[in-house]
Amino acid sequence: MKRLHSRHWVFLGLLVVITAAMLLRVPMQLRTSPETQRMFDYLDQLPEGSVILVSFDHEASSLPEIRPIAEALLRHAFERDHKLIGMALLAEGTVIGYRLMEQVAEEYAREYGEDYVYLGFKPQFIAAILSMGESIPATFPEDYLGSPYATLPLAQKVSSYDDVAGVLSITDGSLTTHWIEYGGARYNLRVMAGVTAAMVTTYDPYVSSGQMHAMIGGLRGAAEYEQLIDVGGGGLRGMLAQSTAHLYILLLVIIGNVLYWREKKNKAGKR
Amino acid sequence: MPDNKALSGGLVKKNNFLLIVGAGGAHVGRMLLNLALIIAASTAWFDMDRLPTLIASVIAIGIVAYAVLRHKHGRKFRMREIAGLSALDNAVGRATEMARPVLYTPGWGGDIQRPTTIASMNVLSHVAARTAQYNCDLVYPTHDPVIMAVAQEVVREAYADAGYVERFKSDNITYVTSSQFGYAAAVDGMISRVKPASIFLLGTFEAESLILAETGNSIGAIQIAGTDSTIQLSFFIVACDYTLIGEELFAASGYLSQDESILASVQAQDIMKVVIAVFLVVATIAATLTATGLVDLGEWWMF
Amino acid sequence: MDRKVALAICFVFGVVMFIQYFSGSSLARQVNQSILEYWQIVFAFTLVVGIVGVVRTNVQRINKRDDVFFRIVTLAGIIIMPVVALIWGIKADTPFMWMFENIQAPMQATVFALLAFFVASASFRGFRARSVQATVLLVSASIILLSRSALGGILADEIPQFAEWMRNYPSMSARRAILIGIGLGSITTSLRVILGIERTWLGGRR
C-alpha cells in the first residue's frame, strides 16, 4: 500500500471530525452579526407587497451552503407578504431556484403568478443585467414555465428596475459584483446578497461603501437569520459541523507550528 | 436596328432599378424620420447623475494620453522588477529540463472582454514563445470557447514568431466545460495525470483557485499565479511560489514586451494612483473638519 | 487588413458604448439594448466552436489511446444530455433535470467539497510563525476562524467583535488599495484595447 503523506492524514482527520459532528444534534445559540441584522431589518421594514427580484446566481456545487441562505431569505420575504420575481444568471441555478421558490411558497400558501413568478435563465450575465434595466419583459418575453410575461398578474406590474425594491442575489461567486457595477451603478438598483462564506470578504468593501445594501454570508449567516425569523433550517443544523471543522483547522495550525519550532530547535542544536 | 426585346428588357431593368432605388430611398427616408422622431422624443441627452463618472473618465483618459505623449517625446522610465514575471522563463526552463509539460490556465471567472483575461493573454504569448524555443509542451485548458480560440491564435503566432510553427499543437489548447467545478475537476485531472513541472494560474479565478493550486503543490510543480480576485489572492499566496497581485498582472504586458506605449499606460496608472491618494487625503481632511464642526466644507467629496 | 477591420470595429463600439453610458436619451438606450442583444446572439454561436473543439480533441486523443475511458465518458455526456433535453425538454421533472439533479449536481458538489480538505492542508502548511508578519497573519486567521464558529461567541463576546473590526478596518483598507490598483489596471487595459495599442486579444501583437 502506498504510504500516506501528512496531507492525507489531515484529510482523513477532517472527514472524521465533520462526520461525527453531523451525527450529533446540539442546539446552538449564535450572536447576530450587524450585517445579518441589517438584511433582516430591511426585508422586515419594506412595505407589504413590495416586489423583490431574487437572482439565483450560483451553481449546483454550492447547494449545501446556498440552500439554507436562500430558504431563510425566501421564508422571511413570503412571511412578510412580499412579491418575488425569481431568475438565474447561471444555467445551473435555474432549476434549483425554481424548486426553492416553489417549495417555500408552498409552505406559506403563496400562489404562482400572483405572489411569485419565475423568469428562468438568461445567458451572458452582464448583457442580461443591463438589458433588464432597459426592459424586463423584453429580456424575458416569457417565464420559466413558458407563459407570456404579460399574462402573469405580478409581472404586469413590473417593467424595469424602477418597479422593484431591489435585487437579492444568491451567489457562490462574483456575479453579485455585476449586479452592483451594472444594476446598481447604472440603474440605481438596490443590491442585496446571500453569499457563500468564501465570498464574504470579497463583498465587504461594497457593503461598507453602501454599494451593497445588505448581505448575509455563509452557513453562519443563514443560521443567524434562521434564529431571527425563528424557523430552524440547514444553517443551524450545519453550524456544529462547521464550528468543529474550524476548531480542527485551528488545532492543525497549532500542531504545524509546534512541529516547525521543534524542527528549528533541532537544527539550531546540531549547529 | 436595335433589338426590341433587348431594348424593352433594358427599359424593364431600368424601371426595376428606379423602383428599387425609389423604394430604398423611401425606406431610408422612413428610417431617418423615425430616427428624427426618436431624437426629438429624447429629453435627457446627458444624464447629470453620471457627471462625476464622466469627469473621472476624462481625467483618466487625459492622464493616459499625457503619459503616451510624454513617452513619445523621449521620457523613459524603468519598471521595478516583478518577481513572478521574472520567474516565467525559469519555470519554462525547469519543465524543459524535467521533460514535462507546462500547464497554463486563465481561471473560470473571466471571459475574453475582461481586462484580466486580456492581460493573461499577454503573459501567455511570452510563455508560448519560450515553450516554442525550448521545445516544451504547453497545455492550456479553458472554460470559454472564445478564450480557447484567441489562445490558439496567440500561441500559434508566438510559435511562428519564434520560428517553430511546426511545434505548435492546437489540441493542447482546449475548451473543457463552462461549468465551474467541471472545469476544476478537468484541470485537476490533467494536473494529476500529466504532472506538469510548471503551472501558470493567471486570470480571473474563483472558488476553484485553491483546488488547482493545492493539487499543483501536491505534485511539486513550480506555480506562478496572478488574479484580480482579492479573496483568491490569499489562497494563491499560501499555495503558489509566486503571486502577481492584481495590477501586477495588468503591468505584465508592458513588463514583458517593453512596448513603449504600453509602458506609458502603466505609468499613467501610477499617476492616477497619486491623484486618487491626494483626493482621498483632501476628502478625509474635509470630512473630518466638517464632522468636528470647526468648519463646514460641505460634502462635495461624496459624489 | 482583417486585423484593421477588427480594430476599427473595436474602436467604434468602444466609443459608442462609452458615450451611450452618459446619455439618458431613449436613442442611447435603444442603441445599448440592440448591441446587448447582438452580443447574446454572438455568444450562442461561440458555444458551437467550443463543443466542436471538445469533440475533435477527445476523438483524436481516443485514436491515440490517451486516457480513453475519461474521454468516452466526456463524449457520452456531450451526446446524452442534449439528446435527452431535445426529446423531453429541460423544465422541472424531465429526464434531463433528473440527470442534472442526481448525477451532475452531486458530482459538482463533491469537487466543491474538496475545498474544505484543501483549506485544511493549506492552513497546516502555510500558517507558520516564521516571521513577525507571518505571526500576525497566523493570529488574525485564528481569530477569524474562531469568530465564524459558534465557539467564538461562547468563549468571549469580544472575539466576534474584534474579528469584525479586523475585517472592517485593517483588512478592508488593504483590500481597497488592491481593488483601486486593479480598477486602474482595468481602465488602462480597456483604453489600450479601444485605442488599438493592445492587440493580443486579436491573437497576437502584430
PDB file of N, CA and C in Angstrom, chain C residues 11-94:
ATOM      1  N   PHE C  11     -12.824  49.891 -31.865  1.00  0.00           N
ATOM      2  CA  PHE C  11     -12.762  51.310 -31.527  1.00  0.00           C
ATOM      3  C   PHE C  11     -14.156  51.944 -31.573  1.00  0.00           C
ATOM      4  N   VAL C  12     -14.877  51.673 -32.681  1.00  0.00           N
ATOM      5  CA  VAL C  12     -16.202  52.294 -32.847  1.00  0.00           C
ATOM      6  C   VAL C  12     -17.143  51.862 -31.721  1.00  0.00           C
ATOM      7  N   PHE C  13     -17.202  50.537 -31.467  1.00  0.00           N
ATOM      8  CA  PHE C  13     -18.132  50.065 -30.441  1.00  0.00           C
ATOM      9  C   PHE C  13     -17.693  50.510 -29.043  1.00  0.00           C
ATOM     10  N   GLY C  14     -16.384  50.553 -28.828  1.00  0.00           N
ATOM     11  CA  GLY C  14     -15.881  51.031 -27.538  1.00  0.00           C
ATOM     12  C   GLY C  14     -16.325  52.457 -27.285  1.00  0.00           C
ATOM     13  N   VAL C  15     -16.174  53.302 -28.302  1.00  0.00           N
ATOM     14  CA  VAL C  15     -16.534  54.715 -28.153  1.00  0.00           C
ATOM     15  C   VAL C  15     -18.057  54.868 -28.008  1.00  0.00           C
ATOM     16  N   VAL C  16     -18.814  54.113 -28.855  1.00  0.00           N
ATOM     17  CA  VAL C  16     -20.284  54.209 -28.789  1.00  0.00           C
ATOM     18  C   VAL C  16     -20.779  53.797 -27.400  1.00  0.00           C
ATOM     19  N   MET C  17     -20.266  52.679 -26.880  1.00  0.00           N
ATOM     20  CA  MET C  17     -20.720  52.206 -25.571  1.00  0.00           C
ATOM     21  C   MET C  17     -20.323  53.190 -24.462  1.00  0.00           C
ATOM     22  N   PHE C  18     -19.165  53.818 -24.641  1.00  0.00           N
ATOM     23  CA  PHE C  18     -18.712  54.803 -23.654  1.00  0.00           C
ATOM     24  C   PHE C  18     -19.656  56.005 -23.657  1.00  0.00           C
ATOM     25  N   ILE C  19     -19.956  56.509 -24.857  1.00  0.00           N
ATOM     26  CA  ILE C  19     -20.801  57.713 -24.954  1.00  0.00           C
ATOM     27  C   ILE C  19     -22.221  57.420 -24.458  1.00  0.00           C
ATOM     28  N   GLN C  20     -22.782  56.275 -24.906  1.00  0.00           N
ATOM     29  CA  GLN C  20     -24.176  56.000 -24.547  1.00  0.00           C
ATOM     30  C   GLN C  20     -24.356  55.855 -23.034  1.00  0.00           C
ATOM     31  N   TYR C  21     -23.287  55.462 -22.319  1.00  0.00           N
ATOM     32  CA  TYR C  21     -23.391  55.298 -20.863  1.00  0.00           C
ATOM     33  C   TYR C  21     -23.790  56.609 -20.195  1.00  0.00           C
ATOM     34  N   PHE C  22     -23.322  57.730 -20.769  1.00  0.00           N
ATOM     35  CA  PHE C  22     -23.571  59.025 -20.130  1.00  0.00           C
ATOM     36  C   PHE C  22     -24.867  59.682 -20.578  1.00  0.00           C
ATOM     37  N   SER C  23     -25.555  59.027 -21.510  1.00  0.00           N
ATOM     38  CA  SER C  23     -26.770  59.650 -22.036  1.00  0.00           C
ATOM     39  C   SER C  23     -28.012  58.993 -21.447  1.00  0.00           C
ATOM     40  N   GLY C  24     -28.981  59.804 -21.123  1.00  0.00           N
ATOM     41  CA  GLY C  24     -30.228  59.268 -20.613  1.00  0.00           C
ATOM     42  C   GLY C  24     -31.283  59.204 -21.707  1.00  0.00           C
ATOM     43  N   SER C  25     -30.899  59.492 -22.957  1.00  0.00           N
ATOM     44  CA  SER C  25     -31.900  59.570 -24.026  1.00  0.00           C
ATOM     45  C   SER C  25     -32.369  58.185 -24.453  1.00  0.00           C
ATOM     46  N   SER C  26     -33.561  58.146 -25.037  1.00  0.00           N
ATOM     47  CA  SER C  26     -34.102  56.856 -25.463  1.00  0.00           C
ATOM     48  C   SER C  26     -33.301  56.284 -26.632  1.00  0.00           C
ATOM     49  N   LEU C  27     -32.699  57.155 -27.423  1.00  0.00           N
ATOM     50  CA  LEU C  27     -31.881  56.679 -28.546  1.00  0.00           C
ATOM     51  C   LEU C  27     -30.688  55.880 -27.997  1.00  0.00           C
ATOM     52  N   ALA C  28     -30.039  56.452 -26.983  1.00  0.00           N
ATOM     53  CA  ALA C  28     -28.879  55.775 -26.386  1.00  0.00           C
ATOM     54  C   ALA C  28     -29.304  54.431 -25.806  1.00  0.00           C
ATOM     55  N   ARG C  29     -30.488  54.417 -25.196  1.00  0.00           N
ATOM     56  CA  ARG C  29     -30.965  53.172 -24.590  1.00  0.00           C
ATOM     57  C   ARG C  29     -31.248  52.125 -25.661  1.00  0.00           C
ATOM     58  N   GLN C  30     -31.807  52.592 -26.787  1.00  0.00           N
ATOM     59  CA  GLN C  30     -32.104  51.646 -27.869  1.00  0.00           C
ATOM     60  C   GLN C  30     -30.816  51.076 -28.446  1.00  0.00           C
ATOM     61  N   VAL C  31     -29.831  51.957 -28.612  1.00  0.00           N
ATOM     62  CA  VAL C  31     -28.536  51.507 -29.142  1.00  0.00           C
ATOM     63  C   VAL C  31     -27.950  50.462 -28.186  1.00  0.00           C
ATOM     64  N   ASN C  32     -27.987  50.786 -26.901  1.00  0.00           N
ATOM     65  CA  ASN C  32     -27.471  49.892 -25.865  1.00  0.00           C
ATOM     66  C   ASN C  32     -28.166  48.527 -25.927  1.00  0.00           C
ATOM     67  N   GLN C  33     -29.500  48.578 -25.971  1.00  0.00           N
ATOM     68  CA  GLN C  33     -30.298  47.350 -25.992  1.00  0.00           C
ATOM     69  C   GLN C  33     -29.958  46.495 -27.213  1.00  0.00           C
ATOM     70  N   SER C  34     -29.843  47.151 -28.396  1.00  0.00           N
ATOM     71  CA  SER C  34     -29.565  46.394 -29.627  1.00  0.00           C
ATOM     72  C   SER C  34     -28.193  45.732 -29.551  1.00  0.00           C
ATOM     73  N   ILE C  35     -27.202  46.482 -29.082  1.00  0.00           N
ATOM     74  CA  ILE C  35     -25.854  45.915 -29.011  1.00  0.00           C
ATOM     75  C   ILE C  35     -25.835  44.721 -28.057  1.00  0.00           C
ATOM     76  N   LEU C  36     -26.557  44.861 -26.939  1.00  0.00           N
ATOM     77  CA  LEU C  36     -26.589  43.763 -25.969  1.00  0.00           C
ATOM     78  C   LEU C  36     -27.269  42.530 -26.546  1.00  0.00           C
ATOM     79  N   GLU C  37     -28.314  42.742 -27.351  1.00  0.00           N
ATOM     80  CA  GLU C  37     -28.999  41.604 -27.973  1.00  0.00           C
ATOM     81  C   GLU C  37     -28.061  40.879 -28.938  1.00  0.00           C
ATOM     82  N   TYR C  38     -27.325  41.662 -29.743  1.00  0.00           N
ATOM     83  CA  TYR C  38     -26.388  41.042 -30.691  1.00  0.00           C
ATOM     84  C   TYR C  38     -25.285  40.298 -29.950  1.00  0.00           C
ATOM     85  N   TRP C  39     -24.877  40.874 -28.838  1.00  0.00           N
ATOM     86  CA  TRP C  39     -23.829  40.259 -28.005  1.00  0.00           C
ATOM     87  C   TRP C  39     -24.278  38.852 -27.587  1.00  0.00           C
ATOM     88  N   GLN C  40     -25.535  38.752 -27.137  1.00  0.00           N
ATOM     89  CA  GLN C  40     -26.050  37.452 -26.693  1.00  0.00           C
ATOM     90  C   GLN C  40     -26.143  36.458 -27.845  1.00  0.00           C
ATOM     91  N   ILE C  41     -26.540  36.978 -29.014  1.00  0.00           N
ATOM     92  CA  ILE C  41     -26.660  36.087 -30.184  1.00  0.00           C
ATOM     93  C   ILE C  41     -25.273  35.546 -30.565  1.00  0.00           C
ATOM     94  N   VAL C  42     -24.294  36.437 -30.605  1.00  0.00           N
ATOM     95  CA  VAL C  42     -22.929  36.027 -30.968  1.00  0.00           C
ATOM     96  C   VAL C  42     -22.415  34.993 -29.969  1.00  0.00           C
ATOM     97  N   PHE C  43     -22.718  35.214 -28.687  1.00  0.00           N
ATOM     98  CA  PHE C  43     -22.237  34.291 -27.644  1.00  0.00           C
ATOM     99  C   PHE C  43     -22.768  32.872 -27.896  1.00  0.00           C
ATOM    100  N   ALA C  44     -24.047  32.791 -28.282  1.00  0.00           N
ATOM    101  CA  ALA C  44     -24.646  31.472 -28.505  1.00  0.00           C
ATOM    102  C   ALA C  44     -23.855  30.706 -29.572  1.00  0.00           C
ATOM    103  N   PHE C  45     -23.403  31.408 -30.611  1.00  0.00           N
ATOM    104  CA  PHE C  45     -22.655  30.729 -31.673  1.00  0.00           C
ATOM    105  C   PHE C  45     -21.267  30.286 -31.205  1.00  0.00           C
ATOM    106  N   THR C  46     -20.695  31.024 -30.256  1.00  0.00           N
ATOM    107  CA  THR C  46     -19.347  30.654 -29.810  1.00  0.00           C
ATOM    108  C   THR C  46     -19.348  29.310 -29.088  1.00  0.00           C
ATOM    109  N   LEU C  47     -20.512  28.952 -28.487  1.00  0.00           N
ATOM    110  CA  LEU C  47     -20.597  27.664 -27.799  1.00  0.00           C
ATOM    111  C   LEU C  47     -20.386  26.514 -28.791  1.00  0.00           C
ATOM    112  N   VAL C  48     -20.880  26.716 -30.025  1.00  0.00           N
ATOM    113  CA  VAL C  48     -20.704  25.690 -31.056  1.00  0.00           C
ATOM    114  C   VAL C  48     -19.210  25.455 -31.281  1.00  0.00           C
ATOM    115  N   VAL C  49     -18.451  26.559 -31.318  1.00  0.00           N
ATOM    116  CA  VAL C  49     -16.992  26.458 -31.503  1.00  0.00           C
ATOM    117  C   VAL C  49     -16.388  25.589 -30.396  1.00  0.00           C
ATOM    118  N   GLY C  50     -16.823  25.839 -29.170  1.00  0.00           N
ATOM    119  CA  GLY C  50     -16.300  25.097 -28.030  1.00  0.00           C
ATOM    120  C   GLY C  50     -16.630  23.621 -28.113  1.00  0.00           C
ATOM    121  N   ILE C  51     -17.898  23.322 -28.441  1.00  0.00           N
ATOM    122  CA  ILE C  51     -18.327  21.913 -28.490  1.00  0.00           C
ATOM    123  C   ILE C  51     -17.569  21.168 -29.591  1.00  0.00           C
ATOM    124  N   VAL C  52     -17.437  21.807 -30.758  1.00  0.00           N
ATOM    125  CA  VAL C  52     -16.682  21.183 -31.857  1.00  0.00           C
ATOM    126  C   VAL C  52     -15.250  20.909 -31.390  1.00  0.00           C
ATOM    127  N   GLY C  53     -14.670  21.873 -30.690  1.00  0.00           N
ATOM    128  CA  GLY C  53     -13.299  21.720 -30.197  1.00  0.00           C
ATOM    129  C   GLY C  53     -13.174  20.539 -29.243  1.00  0.00           C
ATOM    130  N   VAL C  54     -14.130  20.431 -28.295  1.00  0.00           N
ATOM    131  CA  VAL C  54     -14.089  19.342 -27.308  1.00  0.00           C
ATOM    132  C   VAL C  54     -14.204  17.989 -28.013  1.00  0.00           C
ATOM    133  N   VAL C  55     -15.183  17.881 -28.924  1.00  0.00           N
ATOM    134  CA  VAL C  55     -15.404  16.603 -29.610  1.00  0.00           C
ATOM    135  C   VAL C  55     -14.158  16.227 -30.419  1.00  0.00           C
ATOM    136  N   ARG C  56     -13.630  17.177 -31.173  1.00  0.00           N
ATOM    137  CA  ARG C  56     -12.475  16.902 -32.035  1.00  0.00           C
ATOM    138  C   ARG C  56     -11.270  16.436 -31.196  1.00  0.00           C
ATOM    139  N   THR C  57     -10.983  17.199 -30.134  1.00  0.00           N
ATOM    140  CA  THR C  57      -9.821  16.849 -29.301  1.00  0.00           C
ATOM    141  C   THR C  57      -9.982  15.464 -28.685  1.00  0.00           C
ATOM    142  N   ASN C  58     -11.188  15.185 -28.149  1.00  0.00           N
ATOM    143  CA  ASN C  58     -11.374  13.901 -27.482  1.00  0.00           C
ATOM    144  C   ASN C  58     -11.316  12.730 -28.457  1.00  0.00           C
ATOM    145  N   VAL C  59     -11.892  12.902 -29.650  1.00  0.00           N
ATOM    146  CA  VAL C  59     -11.837  11.825 -30.644  1.00  0.00           C
ATOM    147  C   VAL C  59     -10.382  11.566 -31.044  1.00  0.00           C
ATOM    148  N   GLN C  60      -9.640  12.641 -31.271  1.00  0.00           N
ATOM    149  CA  GLN C  60      -8.228  12.479 -31.647  1.00  0.00           C
ATOM    150  C   GLN C  60      -7.439  11.760 -30.564  1.00  0.00           C
ATOM    151  N   ARG C  61      -7.724  12.129 -29.303  1.00  0.00           N
ATOM    152  CA  ARG C  61      -6.979  11.502 -28.205  1.00  0.00           C
ATOM    153  C   ARG C  61      -7.388  10.029 -28.026  1.00  0.00           C
ATOM    154  N   ILE C  62      -8.667   9.728 -28.296  1.00  0.00           N
ATOM    155  CA  ILE C  62      -9.090   8.315 -28.211  1.00  0.00           C
ATOM    156  C   ILE C  62      -8.325   7.506 -29.258  1.00  0.00           C
ATOM    157  N   ASN C  63      -8.188   8.076 -30.452  1.00  0.00           N
ATOM    158  CA  ASN C  63      -7.434   7.382 -31.514  1.00  0.00           C
ATOM    159  C   ASN C  63      -5.988   7.141 -31.107  1.00  0.00           C
ATOM    160  N   LYS C  64      -5.455   8.064 -30.280  1.00  0.00           N
ATOM    161  CA  LYS C  64      -4.054   7.899 -29.829  1.00  0.00           C
ATOM    162  C   LYS C  64      -3.968   7.049 -28.557  1.00  0.00           C
ATOM    163  N   ARG C  65      -5.130   6.479 -28.128  1.00  0.00           N
ATOM    164  CA  ARG C  65      -5.203   5.667 -26.900  1.00  0.00           C
ATOM    165  C   ARG C  65      -4.731   6.458 -25.668  1.00  0.00           C
ATOM    166  N   ASP C  66      -5.147   7.686 -25.566  1.00  0.00           N
ATOM    167  CA  ASP C  66      -4.723   8.564 -24.470  1.00  0.00           C
ATOM    168  C   ASP C  66      -5.919   8.799 -23.542  1.00  0.00           C
ATOM    169  N   ASP C  67      -5.864   8.264 -22.323  1.00  0.00           N
ATOM    170  CA  ASP C  67      -6.961   8.391 -21.352  1.00  0.00           C
ATOM    171  C   ASP C  67      -8.324   8.049 -21.972  1.00  0.00           C
ATOM    172  N   VAL C  68      -8.415   6.895 -22.578  1.00  0.00           N
ATOM    173  CA  VAL C  68      -9.610   6.537 -23.365  1.00  0.00           C
ATOM    174  C   VAL C  68     -10.891   6.577 -22.524  1.00  0.00           C
ATOM    175  N   PHE C  69     -10.835   6.008 -21.310  1.00  0.00           N
ATOM    176  CA  PHE C  69     -12.051   5.900 -20.505  1.00  0.00           C
ATOM    177  C   PHE C  69     -12.652   7.286 -20.212  1.00  0.00           C
ATOM    178  N   PHE C  70     -11.782   8.216 -19.737  1.00  0.00           N
ATOM    179  CA  PHE C  70     -12.269   9.567 -19.394  1.00  0.00           C
ATOM    180  C   PHE C  70     -12.877  10.256 -20.617  1.00  0.00           C
ATOM    181  N   ARG C  71     -12.249  10.040 -21.751  1.00  0.00           N
ATOM    182  CA  ARG C  71     -12.705  10.730 -22.967  1.00  0.00           C
ATOM    183  C   ARG C  71     -14.037  10.165 -23.456  1.00  0.00           C
ATOM    184  N   ILE C  72     -14.227   8.862 -23.271  1.00  0.00           N
ATOM    185  CA  ILE C  72     -15.515   8.274 -23.662  1.00  0.00           C
ATOM    186  C   ILE C  72     -16.624   8.824 -22.769  1.00  0.00           C
ATOM    187  N   VAL C  73     -16.338   8.936 -21.474  1.00  0.00           N
ATOM    188  CA  VAL C  73     -17.330   9.489 -20.530  1.00  0.00           C
ATOM    189  C   VAL C  73     -17.680  10.925 -20.949  1.00  0.00           C
ATOM    190  N   THR C  74     -16.658  11.710 -21.304  1.00  0.00           N
ATOM    191  CA  THR C  74     -16.898  13.101 -21.726  1.00  0.00           C
ATOM    192  C   THR C  74     -17.795  13.141 -22.961  1.00  0.00           C
ATOM    193  N   LEU C  75     -17.439  12.338 -23.953  1.00  0.00           N
ATOM    194  CA  LEU C  75     -18.223  12.344 -25.195  1.00  0.00           C
ATOM    195  C   LEU C  75     -19.648  11.843 -24.948  1.00  0.00           C
ATOM    196  N   ALA C  76     -19.781  10.838 -24.079  1.00  0.00           N
ATOM    197  CA  ALA C  76     -21.116  10.322 -23.765  1.00  0.00           C
ATOM    198  C   ALA C  76     -21.961  11.430 -23.140  1.00  0.00           C
ATOM    199  N   GLY C  77     -21.373  12.192 -22.240  1.00  0.00           N
ATOM    200  CA  GLY C  77     -22.089  13.306 -21.602  1.00  0.00           C
ATOM    201  C   GLY C  77     -22.516  14.347 -22.627  1.00  0.00           C
ATOM    202  N   ILE C  78     -21.604  14.660 -23.540  1.00  0.00           N
ATOM    203  CA  ILE C  78     -21.905  15.683 -24.561  1.00  0.00           C
ATOM    204  C   ILE C  78     -23.056  15.227 -25.465  1.00  0.00           C
ATOM    205  N   ILE C  79     -23.138  13.914 -25.703  1.00  0.00           N
ATOM    206  CA  ILE C  79     -24.193  13.420 -26.603  1.00  0.00           C
ATOM    207  C   ILE C  79     -25.498  13.201 -25.831  1.00  0.00           C
ATOM    208  N   ILE C  80     -25.413  12.522 -24.692  1.00  0.00           N
ATOM    209  CA  ILE C  80     -26.642  12.111 -23.995  1.00  0.00           C
ATOM    210  C   ILE C  80     -27.448  13.309 -23.477  1.00  0.00           C
ATOM    211  N   MET C  81     -26.784  14.261 -22.815  1.00  0.00           N
ATOM    212  CA  MET C  81     -27.530  15.377 -22.197  1.00  0.00           C
ATOM    213  C   MET C  81     -28.338  16.175 -23.233  1.00  0.00           C
ATOM    214  N   PRO C  82     -27.753  16.620 -24.365  1.00  0.00           N
ATOM    215  CA  PRO C  82     -28.572  17.362 -25.324  1.00  0.00           C
ATOM    216  C   PRO C  82     -29.676  16.521 -25.959  1.00  0.00           C
ATOM    217  N   VAL C  83     -29.390  15.217 -26.194  1.00  0.00           N
ATOM    218  CA  VAL C  83     -30.412  14.370 -26.819  1.00  0.00           C
ATOM    219  C   VAL C  83     -31.620  14.258 -25.893  1.00  0.00           C
ATOM    220  N   VAL C  84     -31.338  13.998 -24.620  1.00  0.00           N
ATOM    221  CA  VAL C  84     -32.429  13.883 -23.630  1.00  0.00           C
ATOM    222  C   VAL C  84     -33.183  15.216 -23.525  1.00  0.00           C
ATOM    223  N   ALA C  85     -32.426  16.310 -23.574  1.00  0.00           N
ATOM    224  CA  ALA C  85     -33.056  17.635 -23.483  1.00  0.00           C
ATOM    225  C   ALA C  85     -33.934  17.903 -24.703  1.00  0.00           C
ATOM    226  N   LEU C  86     -33.465  17.481 -25.879  1.00  0.00           N
ATOM    227  CA  LEU C  86     -34.243  17.720 -27.103  1.00  0.00           C
ATOM    228  C   LEU C  86     -35.529  16.907 -27.110  1.00  0.00           C
ATOM    229  N   ILE C  87     -35.449  15.685 -26.583  1.00  0.00           N
ATOM    230  CA  ILE C  87     -36.642  14.818 -26.611  1.00  0.00           C
ATOM    231  C   ILE C  87     -37.660  15.237 -25.549  1.00  0.00           C
ATOM    232  N   TRP C  88     -37.198  15.414 -24.308  1.00  0.00           N
ATOM    233  CA  TRP C  88     -38.162  15.661 -23.210  1.00  0.00           C
ATOM    234  C   TRP C  88     -38.146  17.082 -22.657  1.00  0.00           C
ATOM    235  N   GLY C  89     -37.278  17.934 -23.174  1.00  0.00           N
ATOM    236  CA  GLY C  89     -37.214  19.305 -22.674  1.00  0.00           C
ATOM    237  C   GLY C  89     -36.345  19.429 -21.432  1.00  0.00           C
ATOM    238  N   ILE C  90     -36.216  20.682 -20.935  1.00  0.00           N
ATOM    239  CA  ILE C  90     -35.303  20.889 -19.794  1.00  0.00           C
ATOM    240  C   ILE C  90     -36.014  21.499 -18.583  1.00  0.00           C
ATOM    241  N   LYS C  91     -37.343  21.462 -18.607  1.00  0.00           N
ATOM    242  CA  LYS C  91     -38.066  22.018 -17.451  1.00  0.00           C
ATOM    243  C   LYS C  91     -37.992  21.041 -16.274  1.00  0.00           C
ATOM    244  N   ALA C  92     -38.591  21.448 -15.170  1.00  0.00           N
ATOM    245  CA  ALA C  92     -38.584  20.587 -13.983  1.00  0.00           C
ATOM    246  C   ALA C  92     -39.273  19.252 -14.298  1.00  0.00           C
ATOM    247  N   ASP C  93     -38.876  18.201 -13.603  1.00  0.00           N
ATOM    248  CA  ASP C  93     -39.449  16.854 -13.734  1.00  0.00           C
ATOM    249  C   ASP C  93     -39.303  16.240 -15.122  1.00  0.00           C
ATOM    250  N   THR C  94     -38.220  16.517 -15.776  1.00  0.00           N
ATOM    251  CA  THR C  94     -37.917  15.845 -17.052  1.00  0.00           C
ATOM    252  C   THR C  94     -36.685  14.960 -16.821  1.00  0.00           C
TER     253      THR C  94
END
